[in-house]
CSV table of C-alpha atoms in Angstrom, one decimal:
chain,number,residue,atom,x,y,z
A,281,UNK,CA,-109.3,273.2,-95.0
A,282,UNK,CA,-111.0,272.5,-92.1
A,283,UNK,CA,-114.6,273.7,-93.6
A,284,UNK,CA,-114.1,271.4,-96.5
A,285,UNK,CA,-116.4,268.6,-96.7
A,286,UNK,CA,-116.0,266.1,-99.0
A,287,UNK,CA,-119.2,264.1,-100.0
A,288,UNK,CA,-119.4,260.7,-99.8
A,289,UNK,CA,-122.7,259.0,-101.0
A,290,UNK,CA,-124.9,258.3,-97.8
A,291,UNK,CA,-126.0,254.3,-97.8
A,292,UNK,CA,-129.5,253.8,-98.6
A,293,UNK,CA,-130.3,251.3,-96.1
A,294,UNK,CA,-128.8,251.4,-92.7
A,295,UNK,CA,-125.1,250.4,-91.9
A,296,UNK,CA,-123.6,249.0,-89.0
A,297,UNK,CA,-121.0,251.4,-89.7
A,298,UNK,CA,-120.3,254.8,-91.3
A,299,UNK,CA,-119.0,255.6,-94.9
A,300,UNK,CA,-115.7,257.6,-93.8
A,301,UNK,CA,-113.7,259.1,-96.3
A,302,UNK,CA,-110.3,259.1,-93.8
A,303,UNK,CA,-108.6,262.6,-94.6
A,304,UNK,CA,-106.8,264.6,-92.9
A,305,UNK,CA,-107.4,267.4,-91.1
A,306,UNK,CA,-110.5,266.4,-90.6
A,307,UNK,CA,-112.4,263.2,-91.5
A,308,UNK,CA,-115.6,263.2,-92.5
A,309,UNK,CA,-118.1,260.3,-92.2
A,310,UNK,CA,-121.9,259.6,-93.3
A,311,UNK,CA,-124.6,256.9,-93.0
A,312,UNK,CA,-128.6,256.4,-91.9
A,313,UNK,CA,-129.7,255.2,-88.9
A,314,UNK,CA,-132.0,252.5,-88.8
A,315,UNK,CA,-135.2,254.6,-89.6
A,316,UNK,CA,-133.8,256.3,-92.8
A,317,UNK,CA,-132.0,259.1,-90.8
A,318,UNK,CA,-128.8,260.3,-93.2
A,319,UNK,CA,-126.6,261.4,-90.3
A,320,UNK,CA,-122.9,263.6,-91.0
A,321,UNK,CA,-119.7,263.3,-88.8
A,322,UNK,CA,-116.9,265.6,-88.5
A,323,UNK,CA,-113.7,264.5,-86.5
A,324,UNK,CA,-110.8,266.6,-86.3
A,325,UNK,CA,-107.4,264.6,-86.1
A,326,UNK,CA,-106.8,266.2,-82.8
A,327,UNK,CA,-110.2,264.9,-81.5
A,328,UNK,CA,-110.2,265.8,-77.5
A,329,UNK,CA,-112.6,263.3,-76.7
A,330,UNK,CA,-116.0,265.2,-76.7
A,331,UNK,CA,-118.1,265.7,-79.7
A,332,UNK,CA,-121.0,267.6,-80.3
A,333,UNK,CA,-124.4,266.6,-81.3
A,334,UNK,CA,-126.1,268.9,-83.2
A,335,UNK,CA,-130.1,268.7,-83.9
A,336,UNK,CA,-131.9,271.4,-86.2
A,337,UNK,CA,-134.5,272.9,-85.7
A,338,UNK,CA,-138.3,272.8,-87.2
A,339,UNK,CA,-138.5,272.0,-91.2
A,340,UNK,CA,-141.6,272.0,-93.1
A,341,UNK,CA,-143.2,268.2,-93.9
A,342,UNK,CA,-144.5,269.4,-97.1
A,343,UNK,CA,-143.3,271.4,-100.0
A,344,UNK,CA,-144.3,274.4,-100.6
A,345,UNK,CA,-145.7,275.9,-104.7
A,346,UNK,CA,-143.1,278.5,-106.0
A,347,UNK,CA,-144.7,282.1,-105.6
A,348,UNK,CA,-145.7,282.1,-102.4
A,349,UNK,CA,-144.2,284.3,-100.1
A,350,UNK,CA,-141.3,283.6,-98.3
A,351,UNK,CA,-141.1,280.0,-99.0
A,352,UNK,CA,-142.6,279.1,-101.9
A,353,UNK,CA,-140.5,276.6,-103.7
A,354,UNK,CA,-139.4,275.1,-100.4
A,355,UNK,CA,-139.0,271.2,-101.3
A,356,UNK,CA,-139.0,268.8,-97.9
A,357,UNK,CA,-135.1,267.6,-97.2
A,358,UNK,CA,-133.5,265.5,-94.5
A,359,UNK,CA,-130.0,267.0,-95.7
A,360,UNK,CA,-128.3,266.1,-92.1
A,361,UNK,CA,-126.9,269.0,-90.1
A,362,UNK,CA,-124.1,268.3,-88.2
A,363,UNK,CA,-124.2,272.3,-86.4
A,364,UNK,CA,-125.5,275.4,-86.9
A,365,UNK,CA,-123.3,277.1,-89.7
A,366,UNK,CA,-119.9,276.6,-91.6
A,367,UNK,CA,-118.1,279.1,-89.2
A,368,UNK,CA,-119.3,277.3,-85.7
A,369,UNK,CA,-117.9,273.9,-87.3
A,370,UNK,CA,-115.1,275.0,-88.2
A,371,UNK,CA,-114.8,276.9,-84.6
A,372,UNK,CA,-114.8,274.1,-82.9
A,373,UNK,CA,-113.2,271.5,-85.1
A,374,UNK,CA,-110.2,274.0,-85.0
A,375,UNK,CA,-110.2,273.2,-81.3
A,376,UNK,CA,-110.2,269.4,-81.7
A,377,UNK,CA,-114.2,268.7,-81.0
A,378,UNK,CA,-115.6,266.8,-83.2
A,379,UNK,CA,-119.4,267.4,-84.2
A,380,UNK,CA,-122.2,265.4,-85.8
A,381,UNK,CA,-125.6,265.2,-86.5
A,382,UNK,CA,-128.8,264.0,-88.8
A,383,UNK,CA,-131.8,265.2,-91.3
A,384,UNK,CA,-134.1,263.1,-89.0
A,385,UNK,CA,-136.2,260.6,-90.5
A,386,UNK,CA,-139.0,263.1,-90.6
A,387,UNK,CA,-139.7,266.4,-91.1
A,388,UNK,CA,-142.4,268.7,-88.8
A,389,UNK,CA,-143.3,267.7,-85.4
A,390,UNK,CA,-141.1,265.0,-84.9
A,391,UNK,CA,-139.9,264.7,-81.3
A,392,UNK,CA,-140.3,261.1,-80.1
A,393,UNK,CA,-138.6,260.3,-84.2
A,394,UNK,CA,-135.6,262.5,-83.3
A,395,UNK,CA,-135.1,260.9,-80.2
A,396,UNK,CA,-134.7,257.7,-81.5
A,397,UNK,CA,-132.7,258.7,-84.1
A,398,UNK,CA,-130.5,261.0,-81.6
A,399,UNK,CA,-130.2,257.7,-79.7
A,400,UNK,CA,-128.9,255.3,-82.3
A,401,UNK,CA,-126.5,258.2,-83.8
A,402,UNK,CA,-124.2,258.3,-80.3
A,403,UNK,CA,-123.9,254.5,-80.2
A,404,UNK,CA,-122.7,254.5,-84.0
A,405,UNK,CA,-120.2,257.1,-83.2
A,406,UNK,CA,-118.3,255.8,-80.1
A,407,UNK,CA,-118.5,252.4,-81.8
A,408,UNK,CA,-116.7,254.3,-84.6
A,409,UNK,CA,-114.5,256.5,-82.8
A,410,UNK,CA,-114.3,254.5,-78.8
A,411,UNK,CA,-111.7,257.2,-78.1
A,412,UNK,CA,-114.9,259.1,-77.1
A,413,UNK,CA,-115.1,260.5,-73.4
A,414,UNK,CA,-117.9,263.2,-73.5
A,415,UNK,CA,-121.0,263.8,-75.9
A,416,UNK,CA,-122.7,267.2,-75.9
A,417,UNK,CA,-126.2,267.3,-77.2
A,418,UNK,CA,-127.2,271.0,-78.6
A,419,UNK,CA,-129.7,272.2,-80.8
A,420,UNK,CA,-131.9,275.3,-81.9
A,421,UNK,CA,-136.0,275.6,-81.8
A,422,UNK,CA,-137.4,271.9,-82.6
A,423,UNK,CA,-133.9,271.3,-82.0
A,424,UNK,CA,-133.5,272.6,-78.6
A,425,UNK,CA,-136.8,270.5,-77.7
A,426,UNK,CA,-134.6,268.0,-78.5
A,427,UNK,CA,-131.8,268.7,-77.1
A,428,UNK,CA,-133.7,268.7,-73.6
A,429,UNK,CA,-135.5,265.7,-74.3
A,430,UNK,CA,-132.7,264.1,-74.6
A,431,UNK,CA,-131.8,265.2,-71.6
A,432,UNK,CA,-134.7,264.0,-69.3
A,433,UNK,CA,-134.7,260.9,-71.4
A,434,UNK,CA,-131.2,259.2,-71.3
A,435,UNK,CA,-129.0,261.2,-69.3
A,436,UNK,CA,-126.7,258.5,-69.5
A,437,UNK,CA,-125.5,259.2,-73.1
A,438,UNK,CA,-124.6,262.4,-72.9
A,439,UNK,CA,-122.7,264.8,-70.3
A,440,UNK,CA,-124.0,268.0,-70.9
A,441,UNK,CA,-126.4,269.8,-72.8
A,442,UNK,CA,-127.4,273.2,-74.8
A,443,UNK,CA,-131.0,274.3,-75.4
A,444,UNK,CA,-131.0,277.1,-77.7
A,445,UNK,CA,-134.4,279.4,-78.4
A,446,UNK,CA,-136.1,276.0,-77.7
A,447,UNK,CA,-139.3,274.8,-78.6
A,448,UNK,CA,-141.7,273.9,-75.4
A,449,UNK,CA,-144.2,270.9,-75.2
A,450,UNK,CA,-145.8,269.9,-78.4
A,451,UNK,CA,-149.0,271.1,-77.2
A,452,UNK,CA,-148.1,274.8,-76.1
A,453,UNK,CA,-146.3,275.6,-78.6
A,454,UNK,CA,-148.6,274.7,-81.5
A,455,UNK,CA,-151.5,276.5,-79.8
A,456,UNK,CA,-149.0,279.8,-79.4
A,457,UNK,CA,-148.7,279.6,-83.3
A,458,UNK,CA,-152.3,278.2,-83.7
A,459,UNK,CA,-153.4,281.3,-81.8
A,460,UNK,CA,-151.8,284.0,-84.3
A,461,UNK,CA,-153.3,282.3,-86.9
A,462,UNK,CA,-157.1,281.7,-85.4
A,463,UNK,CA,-156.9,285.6,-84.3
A,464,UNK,CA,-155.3,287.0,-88.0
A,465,UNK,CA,-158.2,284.9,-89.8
A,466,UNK,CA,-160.4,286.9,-87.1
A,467,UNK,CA,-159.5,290.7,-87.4
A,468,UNK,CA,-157.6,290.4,-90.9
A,469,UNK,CA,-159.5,288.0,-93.1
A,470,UNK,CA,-162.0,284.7,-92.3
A,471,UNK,CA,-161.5,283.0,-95.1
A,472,UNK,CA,-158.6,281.5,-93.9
A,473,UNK,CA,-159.3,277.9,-92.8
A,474,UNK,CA,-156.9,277.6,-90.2
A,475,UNK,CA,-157.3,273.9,-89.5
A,476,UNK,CA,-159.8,271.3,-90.1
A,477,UNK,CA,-158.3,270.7,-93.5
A,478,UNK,CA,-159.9,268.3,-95.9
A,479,UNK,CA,-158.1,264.7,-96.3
A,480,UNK,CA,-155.6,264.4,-99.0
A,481,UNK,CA,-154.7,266.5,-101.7
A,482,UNK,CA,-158.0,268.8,-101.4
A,483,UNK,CA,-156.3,269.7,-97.5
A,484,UNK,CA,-152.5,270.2,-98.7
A,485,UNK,CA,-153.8,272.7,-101.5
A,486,UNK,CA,-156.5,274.7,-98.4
A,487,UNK,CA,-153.4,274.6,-96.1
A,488,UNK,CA,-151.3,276.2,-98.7
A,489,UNK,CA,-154.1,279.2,-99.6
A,490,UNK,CA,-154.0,279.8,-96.3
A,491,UNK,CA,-150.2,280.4,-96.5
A,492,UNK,CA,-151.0,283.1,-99.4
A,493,UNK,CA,-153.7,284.8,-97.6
A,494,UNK,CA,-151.7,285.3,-94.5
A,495,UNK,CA,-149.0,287.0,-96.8
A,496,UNK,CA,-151.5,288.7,-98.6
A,497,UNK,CA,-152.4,290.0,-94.8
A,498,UNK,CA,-149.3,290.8,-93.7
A,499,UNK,CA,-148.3,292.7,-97.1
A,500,UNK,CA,-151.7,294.8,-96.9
A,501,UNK,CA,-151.2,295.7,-93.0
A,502,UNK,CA,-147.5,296.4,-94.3
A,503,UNK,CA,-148.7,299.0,-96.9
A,504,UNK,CA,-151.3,300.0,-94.6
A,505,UNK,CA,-149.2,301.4,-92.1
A,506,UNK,CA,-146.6,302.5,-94.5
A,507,UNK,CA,-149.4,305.0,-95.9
A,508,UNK,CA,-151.0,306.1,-92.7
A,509,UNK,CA,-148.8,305.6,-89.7
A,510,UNK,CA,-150.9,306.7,-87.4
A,511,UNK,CA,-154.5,305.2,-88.3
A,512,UNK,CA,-153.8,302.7,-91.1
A,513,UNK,CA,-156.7,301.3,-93.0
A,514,UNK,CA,-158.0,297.8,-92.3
A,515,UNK,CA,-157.5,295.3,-94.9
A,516,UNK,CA,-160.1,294.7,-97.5
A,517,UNK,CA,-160.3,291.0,-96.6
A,518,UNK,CA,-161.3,292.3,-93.0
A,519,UNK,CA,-165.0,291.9,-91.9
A,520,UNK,CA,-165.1,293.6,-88.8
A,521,UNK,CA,-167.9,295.7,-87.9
A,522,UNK,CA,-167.7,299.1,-89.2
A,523,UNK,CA,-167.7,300.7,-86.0
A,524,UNK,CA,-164.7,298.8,-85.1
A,525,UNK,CA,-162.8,300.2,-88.0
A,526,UNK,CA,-162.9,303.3,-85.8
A,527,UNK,CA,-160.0,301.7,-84.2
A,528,UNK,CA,-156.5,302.1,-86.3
A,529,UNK,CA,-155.7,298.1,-87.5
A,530,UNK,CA,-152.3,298.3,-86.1
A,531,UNK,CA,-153.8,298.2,-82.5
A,532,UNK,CA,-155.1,294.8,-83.7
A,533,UNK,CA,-152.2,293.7,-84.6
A,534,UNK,CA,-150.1,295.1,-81.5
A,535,UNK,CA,-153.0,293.0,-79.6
A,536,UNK,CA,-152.6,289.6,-81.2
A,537,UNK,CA,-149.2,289.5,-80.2
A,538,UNK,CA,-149.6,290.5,-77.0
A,539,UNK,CA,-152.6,287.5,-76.8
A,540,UNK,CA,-150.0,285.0,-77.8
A,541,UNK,CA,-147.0,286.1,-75.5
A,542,UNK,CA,-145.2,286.9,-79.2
A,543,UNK,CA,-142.0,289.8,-78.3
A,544,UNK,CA,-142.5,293.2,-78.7
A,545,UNK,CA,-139.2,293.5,-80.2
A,546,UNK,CA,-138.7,292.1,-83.6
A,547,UNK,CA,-135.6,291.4,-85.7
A,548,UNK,CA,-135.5,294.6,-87.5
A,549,UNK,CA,-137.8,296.9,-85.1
A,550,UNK,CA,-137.1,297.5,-81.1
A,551,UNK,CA,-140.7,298.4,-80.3
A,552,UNK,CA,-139.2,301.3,-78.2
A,553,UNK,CA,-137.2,304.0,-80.8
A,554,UNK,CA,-138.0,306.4,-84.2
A,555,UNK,CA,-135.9,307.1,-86.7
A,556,UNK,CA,-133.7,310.2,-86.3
A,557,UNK,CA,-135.1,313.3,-87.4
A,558,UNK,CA,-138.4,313.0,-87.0
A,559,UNK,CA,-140.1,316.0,-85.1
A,560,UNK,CA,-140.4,315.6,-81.3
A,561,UNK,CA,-144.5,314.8,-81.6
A,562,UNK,CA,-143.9,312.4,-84.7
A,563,UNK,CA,-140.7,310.6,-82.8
A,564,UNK,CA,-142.6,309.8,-79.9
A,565,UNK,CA,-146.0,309.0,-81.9
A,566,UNK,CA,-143.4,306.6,-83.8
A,567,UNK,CA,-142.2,305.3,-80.2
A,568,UNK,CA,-145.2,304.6,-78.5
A,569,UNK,CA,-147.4,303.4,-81.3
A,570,UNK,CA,-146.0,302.4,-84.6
A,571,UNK,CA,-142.6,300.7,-83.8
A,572,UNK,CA,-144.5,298.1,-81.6
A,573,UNK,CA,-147.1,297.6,-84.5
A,574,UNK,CA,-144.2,297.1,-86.7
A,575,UNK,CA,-142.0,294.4,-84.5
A,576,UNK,CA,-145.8,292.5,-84.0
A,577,UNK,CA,-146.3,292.2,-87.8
A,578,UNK,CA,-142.9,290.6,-88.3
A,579,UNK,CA,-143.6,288.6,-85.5
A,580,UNK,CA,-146.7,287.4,-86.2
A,581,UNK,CA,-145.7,287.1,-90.0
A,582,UNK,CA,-143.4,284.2,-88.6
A,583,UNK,CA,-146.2,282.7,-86.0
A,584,UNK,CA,-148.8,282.6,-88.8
A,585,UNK,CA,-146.4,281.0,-91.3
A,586,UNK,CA,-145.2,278.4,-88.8
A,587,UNK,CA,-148.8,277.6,-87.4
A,588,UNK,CA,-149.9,276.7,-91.1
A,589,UNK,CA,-147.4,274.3,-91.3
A,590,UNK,CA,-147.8,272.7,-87.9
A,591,UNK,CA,-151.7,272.6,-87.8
A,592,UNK,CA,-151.8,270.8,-91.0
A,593,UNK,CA,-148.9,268.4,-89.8
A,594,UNK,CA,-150.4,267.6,-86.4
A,595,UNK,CA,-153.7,266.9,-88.2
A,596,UNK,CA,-152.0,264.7,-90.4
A,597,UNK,CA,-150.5,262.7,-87.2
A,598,UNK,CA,-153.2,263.2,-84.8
A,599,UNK,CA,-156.5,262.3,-88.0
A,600,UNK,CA,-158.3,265.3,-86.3
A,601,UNK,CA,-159.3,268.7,-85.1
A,602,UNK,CA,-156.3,269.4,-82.2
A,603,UNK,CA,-156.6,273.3,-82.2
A,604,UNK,CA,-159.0,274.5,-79.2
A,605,UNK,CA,-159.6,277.7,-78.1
A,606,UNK,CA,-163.0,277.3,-76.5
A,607,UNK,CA,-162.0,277.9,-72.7
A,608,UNK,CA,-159.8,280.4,-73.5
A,609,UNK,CA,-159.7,284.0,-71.6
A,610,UNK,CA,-158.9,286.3,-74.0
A,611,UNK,CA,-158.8,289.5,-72.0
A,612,UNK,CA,-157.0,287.7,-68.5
A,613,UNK,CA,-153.9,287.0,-71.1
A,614,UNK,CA,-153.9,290.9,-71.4
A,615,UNK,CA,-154.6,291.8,-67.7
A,616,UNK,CA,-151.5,293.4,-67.7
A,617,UNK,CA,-150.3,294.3,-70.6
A,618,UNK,CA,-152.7,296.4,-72.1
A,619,UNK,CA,-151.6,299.4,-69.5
A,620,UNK,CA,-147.9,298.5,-70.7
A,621,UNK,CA,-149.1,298.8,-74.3
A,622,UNK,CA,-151.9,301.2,-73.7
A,623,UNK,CA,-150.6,304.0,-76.6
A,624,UNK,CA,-150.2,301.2,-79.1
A,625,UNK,CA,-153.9,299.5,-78.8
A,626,UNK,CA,-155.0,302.7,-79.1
A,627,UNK,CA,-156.6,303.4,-75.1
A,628,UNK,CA,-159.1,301.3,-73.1
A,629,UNK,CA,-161.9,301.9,-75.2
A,630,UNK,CA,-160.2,300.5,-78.6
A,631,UNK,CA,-158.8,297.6,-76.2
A,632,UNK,CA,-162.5,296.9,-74.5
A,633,UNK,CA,-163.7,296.6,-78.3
A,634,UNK,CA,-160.9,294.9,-80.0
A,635,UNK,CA,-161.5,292.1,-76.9
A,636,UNK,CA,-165.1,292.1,-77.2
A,637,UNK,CA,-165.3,291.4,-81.0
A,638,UNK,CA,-162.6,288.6,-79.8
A,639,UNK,CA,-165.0,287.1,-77.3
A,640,UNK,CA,-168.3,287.3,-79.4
A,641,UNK,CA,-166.7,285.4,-83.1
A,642,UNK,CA,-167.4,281.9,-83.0
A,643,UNK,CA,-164.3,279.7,-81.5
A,644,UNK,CA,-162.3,276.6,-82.5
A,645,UNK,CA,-163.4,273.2,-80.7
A,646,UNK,CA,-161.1,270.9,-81.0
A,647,UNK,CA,-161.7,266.5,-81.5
A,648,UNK,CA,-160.3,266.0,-77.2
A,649,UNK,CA,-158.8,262.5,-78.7
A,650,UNK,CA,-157.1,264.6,-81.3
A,651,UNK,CA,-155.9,266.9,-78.9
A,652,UNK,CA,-154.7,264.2,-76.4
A,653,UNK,CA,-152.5,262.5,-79.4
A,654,UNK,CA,-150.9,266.0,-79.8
A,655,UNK,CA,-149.8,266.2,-76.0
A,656,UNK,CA,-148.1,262.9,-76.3
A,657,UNK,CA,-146.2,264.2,-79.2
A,658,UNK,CA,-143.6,265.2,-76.9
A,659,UNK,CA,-143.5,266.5,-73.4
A,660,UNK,CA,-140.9,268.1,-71.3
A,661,UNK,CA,-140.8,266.9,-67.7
A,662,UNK,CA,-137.9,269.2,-66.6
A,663,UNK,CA,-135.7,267.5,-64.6
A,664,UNK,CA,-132.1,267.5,-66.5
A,665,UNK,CA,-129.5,265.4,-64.9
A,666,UNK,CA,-126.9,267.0,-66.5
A,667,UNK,CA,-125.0,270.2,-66.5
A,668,UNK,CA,-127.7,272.3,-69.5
A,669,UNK,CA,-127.7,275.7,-70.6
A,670,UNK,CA,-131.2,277.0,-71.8
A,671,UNK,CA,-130.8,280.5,-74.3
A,672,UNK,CA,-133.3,282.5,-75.1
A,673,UNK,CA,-133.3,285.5,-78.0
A,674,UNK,CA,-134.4,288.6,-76.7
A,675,UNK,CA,-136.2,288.8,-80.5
A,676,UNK,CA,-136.8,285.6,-81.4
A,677,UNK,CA,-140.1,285.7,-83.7
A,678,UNK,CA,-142.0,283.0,-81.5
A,679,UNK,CA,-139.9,281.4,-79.4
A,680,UNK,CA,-139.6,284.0,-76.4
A,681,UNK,CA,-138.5,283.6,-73.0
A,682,UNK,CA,-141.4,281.5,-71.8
A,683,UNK,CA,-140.5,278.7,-73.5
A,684,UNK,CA,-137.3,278.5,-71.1
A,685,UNK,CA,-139.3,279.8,-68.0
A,686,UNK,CA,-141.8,276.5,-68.6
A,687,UNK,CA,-138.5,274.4,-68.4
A,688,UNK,CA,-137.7,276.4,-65.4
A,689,UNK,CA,-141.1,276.3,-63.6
A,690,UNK,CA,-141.1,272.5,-63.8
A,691,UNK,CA,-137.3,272.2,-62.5
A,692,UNK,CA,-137.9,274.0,-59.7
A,693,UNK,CA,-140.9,272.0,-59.1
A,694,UNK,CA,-139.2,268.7,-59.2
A,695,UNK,CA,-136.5,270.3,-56.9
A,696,UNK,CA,-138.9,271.5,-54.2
A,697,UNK,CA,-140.4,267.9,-54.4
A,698,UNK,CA,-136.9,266.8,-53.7
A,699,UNK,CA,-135.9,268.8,-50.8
């Protein structure tokens, strides 16, 4: 009974108060903010005092044609979110929290939206429920942004918060997923646009063939390697020199997520073991050099997908060219790594040429106005002033560890300053 939900038809202009339906165990209340924001509250009739503020993480601004892999017929909702699943609700409804949160006026980049919305949402509950004595402000990804900006920006409303597999600044991340993309339309296939989409409906429609193509990528370095372990075949769509070809694809691929700081572990592959029974020779051939090809194409399947997206939302919000990669040192990002990784990208002589075909390609130059516009779209300063937690997945597709060590790095800045 405590999962049940009860819908109750969310106002279509904001209210001063909620719409709440006044059942028992729990009591369940909806409304919109003042920007359009459908919010959802949960309140157990033991309330404790504290609820929880839940903010999801990064959805698509635009729909997405049925067919296209993995999420074609995506349509854009605000359907509010007030945690991360049925079972955690009910988890802590059970122990008399209460929980709540929104479906955000907008979808995409929208940190500085959210944070209004976030804002307005804490007043409306205590004025609903002034029994209220602590407000914890969670979220995952975009959400986790969020959650920390919230944070640094009005410590005052809330007492504590989470910041799970968070998204960093507006302008790192989007260049982490903007570099997966810019280096897949480099090895794998240059037809891909990746940015500098054309206004209006001509843009949406490039933006979504460059969804297919990435796919279409993904599923030919899939079969690829499925074939020929060892030295799969490069994609037809590639249009490397021939010479490079010498070196197996999956090296490229173990590269561009080592480029973009993308885990070497994956949801389904630990970039370390081989199945049992192989052969001793084929396990650690497996070990060394395919598992970590496989974990970077799942990863970068996921970077590639969410960079599409965000490039062609941050153009939308920005009215330029953001994405620049002109000043970027390529083979410093790998200074390291490539000894780590040295069996996967194939030796130092397929690394020296996979990096030199990098260098030599044409780059992306970004519109510096456009660029700036992105970097105000949201910036983490670091300093919390109140008890947070930040959580990383050890395979999260994109947003790895370093998106909590940048929260850290400036922390321990500010403290230093301090002392």
């Amino acid at each position: 009974s405590l999962l049940s939900i009860t819908i109750v038809s969310i106002p279509t202009v904001a209210q001063a108060a909620p719409a709440c339906d006044g059942k028992s165990p729990v009591q369940s209340c909806v409304g919109a903010t003042s920007d359009g924001a459908p919010y959802s509250m949960m309140v157990p009739a033991n309330f404790n005092g504290t609820v929880y503020l839940w903010s999801h993480g990064y959805r698509p601004n635009i729909p997405v044609p049925a067919g296209i892999p993995g999420y074609g017929g995506y349509t854009v909702t605000n359907t509010p979110e007030p945690g991360p699943s049925a079972a955690v609700i009910g988890a802590l409804l059970a122990k008399g929290y209460a929980v709540m949160g929104s479906g955000f006026a907008r979808q995409g980049w929208n940190a500085n939206s959210a944070l209004k919305t976030n804002i307005e949402l804490i007043d409306t509950y205590k004025k609903q429920f002034p029994k209220t004595t602590k407000v914890i402000s969670w979220g995952n990804s975009l959400g986790g942004f969020q959650s920390q900006y919230l944070a640094e920006k009005h410590p005052e409303l809330i007492n504590s918060a989470g910041a799970l597999c968070l998204s960093s600044d507006a302008l790192a991340i989007s260049d982490t997923a903007a570099d997966a993309l810019w280096l897949i339309k480099t090895f794998f296939d240059p037809t891909i646009k990746a940015g500098n989409y054309s206004a209006g409906t001509a843009g949406y429609a490039e933006a979504m063939g460059d969804l297919v193509k990435v796919f279409t990528v993904i599923g030919a370095m899939q079969a690829g390697i499925a074939a020929n372990p060892t030295a799969p075949a490069w994609p037809a769509t590639s249009k490397v020199p021939d010479a490079l070809k010498a070196v197996p694809s999956r090296s490229a691929l173990v590269l561009i997520a080592l480029l973009t700081g993308l885990p070497m572990q994956s949801a389904h592959f630990d970039s370390t073991s081989a199945p049992a029974g192989l052969p001793a020779a084929n396990a650690l051939s497996f070990q060394l050099a395919i598992n970590p090809s496989l974990a970077a194409l799942e990863n970068i399947a996921n970077a590639a997908a969410l960079a599409t997206f965000q490039i062609y939302d941050l153009e939308l919000q920005t009215g330029g060219v953001w994405y620049d990669n002109t000043a970027t040192d390529w083979a410093a990002r790998v200074a390291d790594e490539r000894f780590i990784w040295a069996s996967a990208l194939s030796g130092e002589s397929a690394t020296n040429a996979l990096l030199g075909y990098v260098a030599a390609v044409p780059k992306a130059k970004a519109n510096p106005d456009a660029r700036a516009k992105v970097a105000a779209l949201g910036t983490h300063t670091g300093i919390s002033k109140v008890p947070t937690i930040l959580y990383t997945g050890v395979a999260d597709p994109i947003l790895g560890a370093s998106q909590q060590q940048s929260i850290i790095d400036k922390h321990d800045a500010y403290l230093a300053q301090q002392w």
